[in-house]
Coordinates of C-alpha atoms and ligand atoms in Angstrom, one line a residue:
Chain S
X115 CA 0.0 0.0 0.0
X116 CA 1.2 3.4 -0.9
X117 CA -0.3 6.8 0.0
X118 CA -0.1 10.0 -2.1
X119 CA -1.3 13.4 -1.1
X120 CA -2.0 15.5 -4.1
X121 CA -4.0 18.6 -5.2
X122 CA -6.1 17.9 -8.2
X123 CA -7.1 20.9 -10.3
X124 CA -10.1 20.3 -12.7
X125 CA -10.9 22.4 -15.7
X126 CA -14.5 23.5 -15.5
X127 CA -15.8 21.1 -18.1
X128 CA -14.8 18.2 -15.8
X129 CA -16.4 19.4 -12.6
X130 CA -19.7 17.5 -12.9
X131 CA -18.0 14.2 -13.8
X132 CA -17.8 11.3 -11.3
X133 CA -14.0 11.1 -11.4
X134 CA -13.4 10.0 -7.8
X135 CA -16.0 7.3 -8.4
X136 CA -13.9 5.9 -11.3
X137 CA -10.7 6.1 -9.3
X138 CA -12.3 4.0 -6.6
X139 CA -14.1 1.5 -8.8
X140 CA -11.9 1.2 -11.9
X141 CA -8.5 1.5 -10.2
X142 CA -9.3 0.1 -6.8
X143 CA -8.0 3.1 -5.0
X144 CA -9.0 4.5 -1.6
X145 CA -9.8 8.2 -2.1
X146 CA -9.9 10.4 1.0
X147 CA -11.0 13.9 0.2
X148 CA -9.2 16.3 2.6
X149 CA -10.6 19.5 1.2
X150 CA -12.5 20.6 -1.8
X151 CA -13.4 23.8 -3.5
X152 CA -15.5 23.9 -6.6
X153 CA -16.9 26.9 -8.3
X154 CA -19.3 26.0 -11.1
X155 CA -18.1 27.6 -14.4
X156 CA -14.5 27.7 -13.0
X157 CA -11.9 25.3 -11.9
X158 CA -12.4 22.8 -9.2
X159 CA -9.8 21.9 -6.7
X160 CA -9.6 18.8 -4.6
X161 CA -7.0 18.0 -2.0
X162 CA -7.0 14.2 -1.7
X163 CA -5.1 11.4 -0.1
X164 CA -5.1 8.4 -2.5
X165 CA -4.0 5.0 -1.4
X166 CA -3.6 1.7 -3.2
X167 CA -0.8 -0.4 -4.6
X168 CA 1.8 1.4 -6.7
X169 CA 0.7 0.1 -10.1
X170 CA -3.0 1.1 -9.5
X171 CA -1.8 4.5 -8.2
X172 CA 0.2 5.1 -11.3
X173 CA -2.6 4.1 -13.6
X174 CA -5.1 6.2 -11.6
X175 CA -2.8 9.2 -12.0
X176 CA -2.5 8.6 -15.7
X177 CA -6.2 8.4 -16.0
X178 CA -6.5 11.8 -14.3
X179 CA -3.9 13.3 -16.6
X180 CA -5.6 12.0 -19.7
X181 CA -8.8 13.7 -18.6
X182 CA -6.9 17.0 -18.3
X183 CA -6.7 17.2 -14.5
X184 CA -3.5 18.7 -13.3
X185 CA -1.8 17.0 -10.3
X186 CA 0.4 18.8 -7.9
X187 CA 2.1 16.9 -5.1
X188 CA 1.0 18.3 -1.8
X189 CA 3.7 20.2 -0.1
X190 CA 4.2 19.6 3.5
X191 CA 4.5 22.9 4.9
X192 CA 3.6 26.4 3.9
X193 CA 5.2 29.2 5.9
X194 CA 4.1 32.8 5.7
X195 CA 6.9 35.1 6.6
X196 CA 5.2 38.0 8.3
X197 CA 8.3 40.2 8.3
X198 CA 8.5 39.9 4.5
X199 CA 4.8 40.4 3.8
X200 CA 3.9 43.9 2.6
X201 CA 0.2 43.3 3.1
X202 CA -0.5 44.0 -0.6
X203 CA -3.2 41.3 -0.8
X204 CA -1.9 40.0 -4.2
X205 CA -2.2 36.4 -2.9
X206 CA -5.7 36.7 -1.7
X207 CA -7.7 36.2 -4.9
X208 CA -5.6 33.1 -5.7
X209 CA -5.8 31.3 -2.4
X210 CA -8.7 28.8 -2.8
X211 CA -9.5 28.3 0.9
X212 CA -9.2 31.7 2.5
X213 CA -6.2 30.6 4.5
X214 CA -4.7 34.0 3.5
X215 CA -7.1 36.7 4.3
X216 CA -7.2 40.4 5.0
X217 CA -8.8 42.3 7.8
X218 CA -10.5 45.0 5.8
X219 CA -10.4 47.8 8.3
X220 CA -6.6 47.7 8.9
X221 CA -6.0 46.1 5.5
X222 CA -3.5 43.7 7.2
X223 CA -3.1 40.2 5.8
X224 CA -2.9 37.1 8.0
X225 CA -2.4 33.4 7.5
X226 CA -4.4 30.7 9.1
X227 CA -2.5 27.5 8.8
X228 CA -5.5 25.3 9.6
X229 CA -7.3 26.4 6.5
X230 CA -4.3 25.9 4.2
X231 CA -4.4 22.9 1.9
X232 CA -0.8 23.6 0.9
X233 CA -1.6 23.9 -2.8
X234 CA 1.3 26.3 -3.2
X235 CA -0.6 28.7 -5.5
X236 CA 0.1 31.7 -3.3
X237 CA 3.8 31.3 -3.9
X238 CA 3.4 32.2 -7.5
X239 CA 1.2 35.2 -6.6
X240 CA 3.4 36.7 -3.9
X241 CA 5.8 39.3 -5.4
X242 CA 7.8 39.6 -2.2
X243 CA 8.7 36.0 -1.5
X244 CA 6.8 36.1 1.7
X245 CA 5.6 32.6 1.4
X246 CA 7.8 29.6 1.5
X247 CA 7.3 25.9 1.1
X248 CA 9.2 22.9 2.3
X249 CA 8.4 19.6 0.7
Chain V
X20 CA -8.2 82.7 3.9
X21 CA -5.6 81.6 1.3
X22 CA -2.4 80.5 3.0
X23 CA 1.1 80.4 1.5
X24 CA 3.7 77.7 1.8
X25 CA 6.0 80.0 3.8
X26 CA 3.2 80.6 6.3
X27 CA 2.7 76.9 6.6
X28 CA 6.5 76.4 7.1
X29 CA 6.4 79.1 9.8
X30 CA 3.7 77.0 11.6
X31 CA 5.8 73.9 11.2
X32 CA 8.8 75.6 12.8
X33 CA 6.7 76.8 15.7
X34 CA 5.1 73.4 16.1
X35 CA 1.7 74.8 15.4
X36 CA 1.0 73.1 12.2
X37 CA -2.2 70.9 11.7
X38 CA -1.4 67.9 9.5
X39 CA -3.8 65.1 8.7
X40 CA -3.7 62.2 6.3
X41 CA -5.8 62.0 3.1
X42 CA -8.0 59.5 4.9
X43 CA -8.5 61.6 8.0
X44 CA -9.4 64.7 6.0
X45 CA -12.5 62.9 4.5
X46 CA -14.2 62.8 7.9
X47 CA -13.0 66.2 9.0
X48 CA -14.4 67.9 5.9
X49 CA -17.7 65.9 6.2
X50 CA -18.2 67.1 9.8
X51 CA -16.9 70.7 9.5
X52 CA -17.4 71.6 5.9
X53 CA -14.8 72.5 3.3
X54 CA -14.5 76.1 4.4
X55 CA -13.7 75.4 8.0
X56 CA -11.6 72.4 7.3
X57 CA -9.5 74.4 4.9
X58 CA -8.9 77.0 7.6
X59 CA -8.1 74.5 10.2
X60 CA -5.9 72.0 8.3
X61 CA -2.5 73.1 6.9
X62 CA -1.2 70.0 5.3
X63 CA -2.8 66.7 4.0
X64 CA -0.4 63.8 3.6
X65 CA -0.9 61.3 0.7
X66 CA 1.0 58.0 0.0
X67 CA 1.4 55.0 -2.1
X68 CA 3.5 51.7 -1.9
X69 CA 3.5 49.6 -5.0
X70 CA 5.6 48.1 -7.8
X71 CA 6.9 50.9 -10.0
X72 CA 8.9 49.5 -13.0
X73 CA 10.4 52.7 -14.2
X74 CA 12.7 53.0 -11.3
X75 CA 16.5 52.8 -10.8
X76 CA 19.5 54.3 -9.2
X77 CA 22.7 55.9 -10.5
X78 CA 25.9 55.3 -8.6
X79 CA 29.4 56.8 -8.7
X80 CA 31.7 54.0 -7.5
X81 CA 35.0 56.0 -7.2
X82 CA 38.1 55.4 -9.3
X83 CA 40.1 52.3 -9.1
X84 CA 43.9 52.2 -9.3
X85 CA 44.9 51.9 -12.0
X86 CA 41.8 53.5 -13.6
X87 CA 39.1 51.7 -15.6
X88 CA 36.7 53.3 -18.0
X89 CA 33.3 51.6 -17.5
X90 CA 31.7 53.8 -20.1
X91 CA 31.4 51.7 -23.2
X92 CA 32.2 48.6 -21.3
X93 CA 30.0 46.0 -19.6
X94 CA 29.4 45.9 -15.8
X95 CA 27.3 43.8 -13.4
X96 CA 26.1 44.1 -9.8
X97 CA 25.5 40.7 -8.3
X98 CA 25.5 39.5 -12.0
X99 CA 22.7 41.9 -12.9
X100 CA 23.8 44.1 -15.9
X101 CA 24.0 47.8 -15.2
X102 CA 24.0 50.6 -17.7
X103 CA 27.4 51.9 -18.5
X104 CA 26.8 54.5 -21.2
X105 CA 27.9 57.3 -18.8
X106 CA 31.2 58.7 -17.5
X107 CA 34.1 56.4 -16.4
X108 CA 32.7 55.2 -13.1
X109 CA 29.1 56.3 -13.2
X110 CA 26.6 53.4 -13.6
X111 CA 22.8 53.2 -13.6
X112 CA 21.0 50.1 -12.3
X113 CA 17.4 49.7 -13.5
X114 CA 14.7 48.0 -11.5
X115 CA 13.8 45.5 -14.3
X116 CA 17.3 44.3 -15.2
X117 CA 17.9 40.6 -15.2
X118 CA 21.1 38.5 -14.9
X119 CA 22.1 37.2 -18.4
X120 CA 21.8 33.6 -17.2
X121 CA 18.3 34.0 -15.7
X122 CA 16.1 31.5 -17.5
X123 CA 13.4 34.2 -17.9
X124 CA 10.2 32.5 -19.2
X125 CA 12.0 29.5 -20.7
X126 CA 10.6 27.5 -17.8
X127 CA 7.1 29.0 -17.8
X128 CA 6.1 30.8 -15.8
X129 CA 9.5 32.2 -14.9
X130 CA 10.3 32.9 -11.3
X131 CA 12.5 36.0 -11.7
X132 CA 14.1 35.5 -8.3
X133 CA 16.7 38.2 -8.5
X134 CA 17.2 41.4 -10.6
X135 CA 17.7 45.1 -10.6
X136 CA 15.0 45.8 -8.0
X137 CA 16.6 43.3 -5.6
X138 CA 20.1 44.8 -6.2
X139 CA 18.7 48.2 -5.2
X140 CA 17.1 46.7 -2.1
X141 CA 20.3 44.9 -1.1
X142 CA 22.4 48.1 -1.7
X143 CA 20.1 50.1 0.5
X144 CA 20.2 47.4 3.1
X145 CA 23.9 47.9 3.4
X146 CA 24.9 44.5 1.9
X147 CA 28.1 44.0 0.0
X148 CA 27.5 43.6 -3.7
X149 CA 29.7 41.8 -6.2
X150 CA 30.8 44.3 -8.9
X151 CA 32.4 42.9 -12.1
X152 CA 33.3 44.9 -15.2
X153 CA 35.0 44.4 -18.5
X154 CA 36.1 47.2 -20.7
X155 CA 38.7 48.4 -23.2
X156 CA 42.0 50.1 -22.3
X157 CA 42.8 53.7 -23.2
X158 CA 46.0 55.7 -22.5
X159 CA 44.3 57.4 -19.6
X160 CA 42.2 54.4 -18.4
X161 CA 44.5 51.4 -18.9
X162 CA 42.5 48.7 -16.9
X163 CA 40.3 46.2 -18.7
X164 CA 38.9 44.2 -15.9
X165 CA 37.6 44.8 -12.4
X166 CA 36.2 42.5 -9.8
X167 CA 35.4 43.7 -6.3
X168 CA 32.9 44.1 -3.6
X169 CA 31.1 47.4 -3.2
X170 CA 29.1 48.8 -0.4
X171 CA 26.8 51.8 -0.4
X172 CA 28.7 53.4 2.4
X173 CA 32.0 53.4 0.5
X174 CA 30.8 54.8 -2.9
X175 CA 30.6 58.5 -3.7
X176 CA 27.0 58.8 -4.7
X177 CA 24.0 56.5 -4.8
X178 CA 20.9 58.3 -6.0
X179 CA 17.5 56.9 -6.7
X180 CA 16.1 58.4 -9.9
X181 CA 12.8 57.0 -11.1
X182 CA 11.5 58.3 -14.5
X183 CA 7.9 57.2 -13.8
X184 CA 6.3 56.7 -10.4
X185 CA 3.0 57.1 -8.5
X186 CA 0.7 56.7 -11.5
X187 CA -2.6 58.6 -11.1
X188 CA -5.1 55.7 -11.2
X189 CA -4.5 52.4 -13.0
X190 CA -6.2 49.5 -14.9
X191 CA -8.0 46.7 -13.1
X192 CA -6.7 43.5 -14.8
X193 CA -8.9 40.5 -15.6
X194 CA -8.5 37.4 -17.8
X195 CA -11.3 36.5 -20.2
X196 CA -9.5 33.6 -21.7
X197 CA -9.6 29.9 -20.8
X198 CA -6.1 29.6 -19.4
X199 CA -4.3 31.1 -16.5
X200 CA -2.0 34.0 -17.4
X201 CA 0.9 35.6 -15.6
X202 CA 1.1 39.4 -16.1
X203 CA 2.7 42.4 -14.5
X204 CA -0.7 42.8 -12.7
X205 CA -0.2 39.4 -11.1
X206 CA -1.6 35.9 -11.7
X207 CA -4.9 36.1 -13.5
X208 CA -7.2 33.1 -13.3
X209 CA -9.2 32.1 -16.4
X210 CA -12.8 33.0 -17.1
X211 CA -12.7 36.2 -15.0
X212 CA -11.4 34.2 -12.0
X213 CA -10.0 37.3 -10.3
X214 CA -9.4 41.0 -10.7
X215 CA -6.1 42.7 -9.8
X216 CA -5.8 46.4 -9.1
X217 CA -2.9 48.6 -8.2
X218 CA -3.5 52.0 -6.5
X219 CA -3.9 53.3 -3.0
X220 CA -7.1 55.0 -4.2
X221 CA -8.1 57.8 -1.8
X222 CA -4.6 57.9 -0.3
X223 CA -2.8 58.0 -3.6
X224 CA -0.8 61.3 -4.2
X225 CA -2.0 62.4 -7.6
X226 CA -5.6 61.3 -7.0
X227 CA -5.6 63.9 -4.2
X228 CA -4.3 66.6 -6.5
X229 CA -6.0 65.7 -9.7
X230 CA -5.1 68.8 -11.6
X231 CA -1.5 69.1 -10.2
X232 CA -2.3 72.3 -8.4
X233 CA 0.2 71.8 -5.6
X234 CA 2.5 68.9 -6.7
X235 CA 5.0 70.2 -9.2
X236 CA 8.7 70.2 -10.1
X237 CA 10.6 70.8 -6.8
X238 CA 8.0 69.3 -4.5
X239 CA 9.7 67.7 -1.5
X240 CA 8.4 64.2 -0.8
X241 CA 8.9 61.0 1.3
X242 CA 10.8 58.7 -1.0
X243 CA 11.8 55.1 0.0
X244 CA 12.0 56.1 3.6
X245 CA 14.2 59.2 3.0
X246 CA 13.6 62.5 1.5
X247 CA 13.2 63.1 -2.2
X248 CA 11.9 65.5 -4.8
X249 CA 9.6 65.6 -7.8
X250 CA 11.9 66.5 -10.7
X251 CA 9.6 66.4 -13.7
X252 CA 6.4 64.8 -14.9
X253 CA 6.8 61.1 -15.2
X254 CA 7.1 59.4 -18.6
X255 CA 3.7 58.7 -20.3
X256 CA 2.3 61.6 -18.2
X257 CA -1.2 61.8 -19.8
X258 CA -3.3 64.4 -18.1
X259 CA -6.0 64.8 -20.8
X260 CA -7.9 61.5 -20.2
X261 CA -11.6 61.3 -19.3
X262 CA -12.3 62.6 -15.8
X263 CA -15.2 62.5 -13.4
X264 CA -17.0 65.7 -12.4
X265 CA -14.7 66.2 -9.5
X266 CA -11.6 65.9 -11.8
X267 CA -10.6 62.3 -11.0
X268 CA -9.1 60.6 -14.0
X269 CA -10.9 57.5 -15.1
X270 CA -7.7 55.7 -16.3
X271 CA -4.0 55.9 -15.8
X272 CA -3.2 59.6 -16.2
X273 CA -0.5 61.7 -14.6
X274 CA 2.8 60.4 -13.2
X275 CA 5.9 61.9 -11.6
X276 CA 9.7 61.5 -12.0
X277 CA 11.4 61.5 -8.6
X278 CA 14.9 61.7 -7.2
X279 CA 16.5 61.3 -3.8
X280 CA 19.6 60.2 -1.9
X281 CA 19.6 56.4 -1.7
X282 CA 22.0 56.5 1.2
X283 CA 19.2 57.9 3.4
X284 CA 16.6 55.4 2.3
X285 CA 15.5 52.0 3.8
X286 CA 15.0 48.5 2.4
X287 CA 11.6 48.5 4.2
X288 CA 10.4 51.1 1.7
X289 CA 12.3 49.9 -1.4
X290 CA 11.6 46.3 -2.1
X291 CA 12.8 44.0 -4.9
X292 CA 9.8 42.4 -6.4
X293 CA 9.5 39.1 -8.4
X294 CA 6.5 39.0 -10.6
X295 CA 5.9 35.4 -11.7
X296 CA 6.0 35.0 -15.5
X297 CA 6.7 38.7 -16.0
X298 CA 10.0 39.9 -14.5
X299 CA 11.5 41.9 -11.6
X300 CA 10.6 45.2 -10.3
X301 CA 11.0 47.6 -7.5
X302 CA 8.3 48.4 -5.1
X303 CA 8.6 52.0 -4.0
X304 CA 7.1 53.9 -1.0
X305 CA 6.2 57.5 -1.8
X306 CA 4.5 60.1 0.3
X307 CA 3.6 63.6 -0.8
X308 CA 2.4 66.4 1.4
X309 CA -0.3 68.6 0.0
X310 CA -0.3 72.2 1.4
X311 CA -3.8 73.4 2.0
X312 CA -3.4 76.8 0.3
X313 CA -7.1 77.3 -0.4
X314 CA -10.5 75.6 -0.3
X315 CA -10.2 74.2 -3.8
X316 CA -7.0 72.3 -3.0
X317 CA -8.6 71.0 0.2
X318 CA -11.7 69.9 -1.7
X319 CA -9.7 67.7 -4.0
X320 CA -8.0 66.0 -1.0
X321 CA -11.4 64.9 0.3
X322 CA -11.8 62.4 -2.6
X323 CA -13.1 59.0 -1.4
X324 CA -12.6 55.5 -2.8
X325 CA -16.2 55.4 -4.1
X326 CA -15.5 58.5 -6.2
X327 CA -12.4 57.0 -7.9
X328 CA -13.3 54.8 -10.9
X329 CA -10.8 52.4 -12.6
X330 CA -11.1 50.8 -16.0
X331 CA -11.4 47.0 -16.2
X332 CA -9.1 45.7 -18.9
X333 CA -8.7 42.2 -20.3
X334 CA -5.1 41.1 -20.1
X335 CA -5.5 37.9 -22.1
X336 CA -6.0 39.6 -25.4
X337 CA -7.0 43.3 -25.4
X338 CA -4.0 44.5 -23.5
X339 CA -1.3 42.4 -25.2
X340 CA -2.6 43.3 -28.6
X341 CA -2.7 47.0 -27.8
X342 CA -6.4 47.4 -28.3
X343 CA -7.5 50.2 -26.1
X344 CA -10.6 48.5 -24.9
X345 CA -12.3 49.1 -21.5
X346 CA -14.7 46.3 -20.7
X347 CA -16.1 47.9 -17.5
X348 CA -15.6 50.3 -14.7
X349 CA -15.3 49.8 -11.0
X350 CA -14.5 52.0 -8.0
X351 CA -11.9 51.5 -5.3
X352 CA -14.5 51.1 -2.5
X353 CA -15.9 48.1 -4.4
X354 CA -12.4 46.8 -5.2
X355 CA -11.3 47.0 -1.6
X356 CA -14.2 44.9 -0.4
X357 CA -12.5 41.9 -2.0
X358 CA -15.3 41.1 -4.4
X359 CA -16.9 42.8 -7.4
X360 CA -19.9 41.9 -9.4
X361 CA -19.0 41.9 -13.1
X362 CA -20.8 40.3 -16.0
X363 CA -23.1 38.5 -13.7
X364 CA -20.3 36.9 -11.8
X365 CA -18.8 37.5 -8.3
X366 CA -15.1 38.1 -9.0
X367 CA -12.6 38.3 -6.2
X368 CA -10.2 41.2 -6.1
X369 CA -6.7 41.7 -4.9
X370 CA -4.1 44.5 -5.0
X371 CA -0.5 44.7 -5.9
X372 CA -0.1 47.9 -4.1
X373 CA -0.2 47.8 -0.3
X374 CA -2.8 50.0 1.3
X375 CA -1.5 49.2 4.8
X376 CA 1.9 50.4 3.9
X377 CA 0.6 53.5 2.2
X378 CA -1.2 54.3 5.4
X379 CA 2.0 53.9 7.3
X380 CA 3.8 56.3 5.0
X381 CA 1.1 58.9 5.3
X382 CA 1.4 58.7 9.1
X383 CA 5.2 58.9 9.0
X384 CA 5.2 62.0 6.8
X385 CA 2.5 63.5 9.0
X386 CA 4.8 63.0 12.1
X387 CA 7.9 64.3 10.3
X388 CA 6.0 67.6 9.5
X389 CA 4.5 67.8 13.0
X390 CA 7.8 67.4 14.6
X391 CA 9.3 70.1 12.5
X392 CA 11.7 67.7 10.6
X393 CA 10.2 68.2 7.2
X394 CA 9.4 71.6 5.6
X395 CA 7.4 72.1 2.5
X396 CA 8.8 73.4 -0.8
X397 CA 7.3 75.7 -3.4
X398 CA 7.2 74.0 -6.8
X399 CA 9.4 75.8 -9.4
X400 CA 7.4 74.5 -12.4
X401 CA 3.9 73.1 -12.7
X402 CA 3.3 69.6 -14.2
X403 CA 1.4 69.7 -17.5
X404 CA -2.3 69.6 -16.8
X405 CA -5.6 69.2 -18.7
X406 CA -4.9 72.2 -20.9
X407 CA -1.5 70.9 -22.1
X408 CA -3.0 69.1 -25.1
X409 CA -0.8 66.1 -24.5
X410 CA -1.9 63.0 -26.4
X411 CA -0.2 59.7 -25.6
X412 CA 1.4 58.4 -28.7
X413 CA 1.8 54.8 -29.8
X414 CA 4.9 53.8 -31.6
X415 CA 4.7 54.3 -35.3
X416 CA 6.6 51.4 -36.9
X417 CA 8.3 52.2 -40.2
X418 CA 9.9 49.9 -42.6
X419 CA 13.7 50.0 -42.4
X420 CA 14.5 49.7 -46.1
Ligands
SF4_174 S1 -0.9 27.1 -0.1 FE1 -1.3 29.2 -0.2 S2 -2.9 29.4 -1.8 FE2 -2.9 27.2 -1.1 S3 -4.3 27.1 0.5 FE3 -2.4 27.5 1.5 S4 -2.3 29.7 1.7 FE4 -3.9 29.3 0.2
SF4_175 S1 1.2 38.5 -1.8 FE1 2.9 38.2 -0.3 S2 3.3 40.2 0.4 FE2 1.3 40.4 -0.6 S3 -0.1 40.0 1.1 FE3 0.3 38.0 0.2 S4 2.0 37.2 1.4 FE4 1.9 39.3 1.9

């Protein structure tokens, strides 16, 4: 048995398809959804833990790739470096879970680790390298 | 009741000056009315803190022994190329310069980890920077190669000189295409997934002086944590755009060129900036005091976020192709709520410019003036305004043969 934690990003045309069902039935995988965010008409994002034997896992991943789902390995740890943050808010509209948020009166940004699914998207959005990952 | 700048300066020296920020003046004027507020308040401070690509610094490194002529040669600071088309040991480091070996967008989207903006931040932070140069020998400048460490405290001059800063209003960027794009306005999600803006709105300097009645050549300002001056209008200064009834431009309009002693500045207010998929940049903190010389000048400083409208522009096609198309308009009060409704969709908004930091600058400048550390200056020349007839030109390409 092997476990993989990944973030799956679905293009909007795939959102209403029973992909996890196929992973479970056709590839004999155990799919544990850790967090999900789906906006109709947009992208969907699932943070999942998938377990099964290596061969089924590889095949399952290939199936997802063929469908056009992008797969990012889940990073272990996201760190928000407060002293580097300029509170610009550039990361906010990218963060799918609201782990990065701003208090609108002070316009100060903060990071709630519990809400973070470690998708790493904010790293691309932050111009001041105030977010770091460790794998 | 008109005041003069020298009267205000007298008050500053006596410690009697009344200074408020461009946010605070809104409430004061609402409560007391324009006339009384203009009598009471002497200075309104404005500020902005955002990426400003047309920025850079010139340095004079001092002569080596034997001498080298950098002019006409090639030189690098921490491997980032600097401009050498000047005198023997004068160089200019531009905010967007990249090391030759940076992969740029070859691995898309490029990370742009280090470039000119970061060199400037490191220099200001007092770090040693690696300087390397190759040139040609002359009878008076025989040396061809130089490799050394330099430090801001050991060089003759380090002057921040930015040809275009503090844009008066700016586009709101969206992406109408089906794929994610990486722009100078940040990461834009497909299908109108988000909207990025970049202005301090009601705190922003030129939005509080829409017709440039007090800000002009010679205006003393807060620049990068030190003191600087407005030296000219910025490049692409474009005052004749559409404006609202109260004079607020509805698109990018005026801008300023600024200068100041880099040795007095701080890395907290000059930040190297890495914009994924786009390049490097320098984020600059600017604060400008507006002397309340009369009621009209005060009235303009009372502008509120909901009165400042920005054009929504598609950065997937319209902007790159140079189509001047505005697909909507939105005001800064809406943008700052974090969500706008556009084309029947709720679109989340985010900013590249930091309102929290702009506020901090407006407060610092207010305190400098209150404590008598910062006197105001009289502009020596006005910036071109709405009667200038300026029209922004696009490049006319002509066949070379
Ligand atoms: S990694 Fe960043 S973008 Fe992703 S959930 Fe965590 S904070 Fe948000
Ligand atoms: S993008 Fe970076 S600097 Fe800006 S608020 Fe987010 S973490 Fe802070």
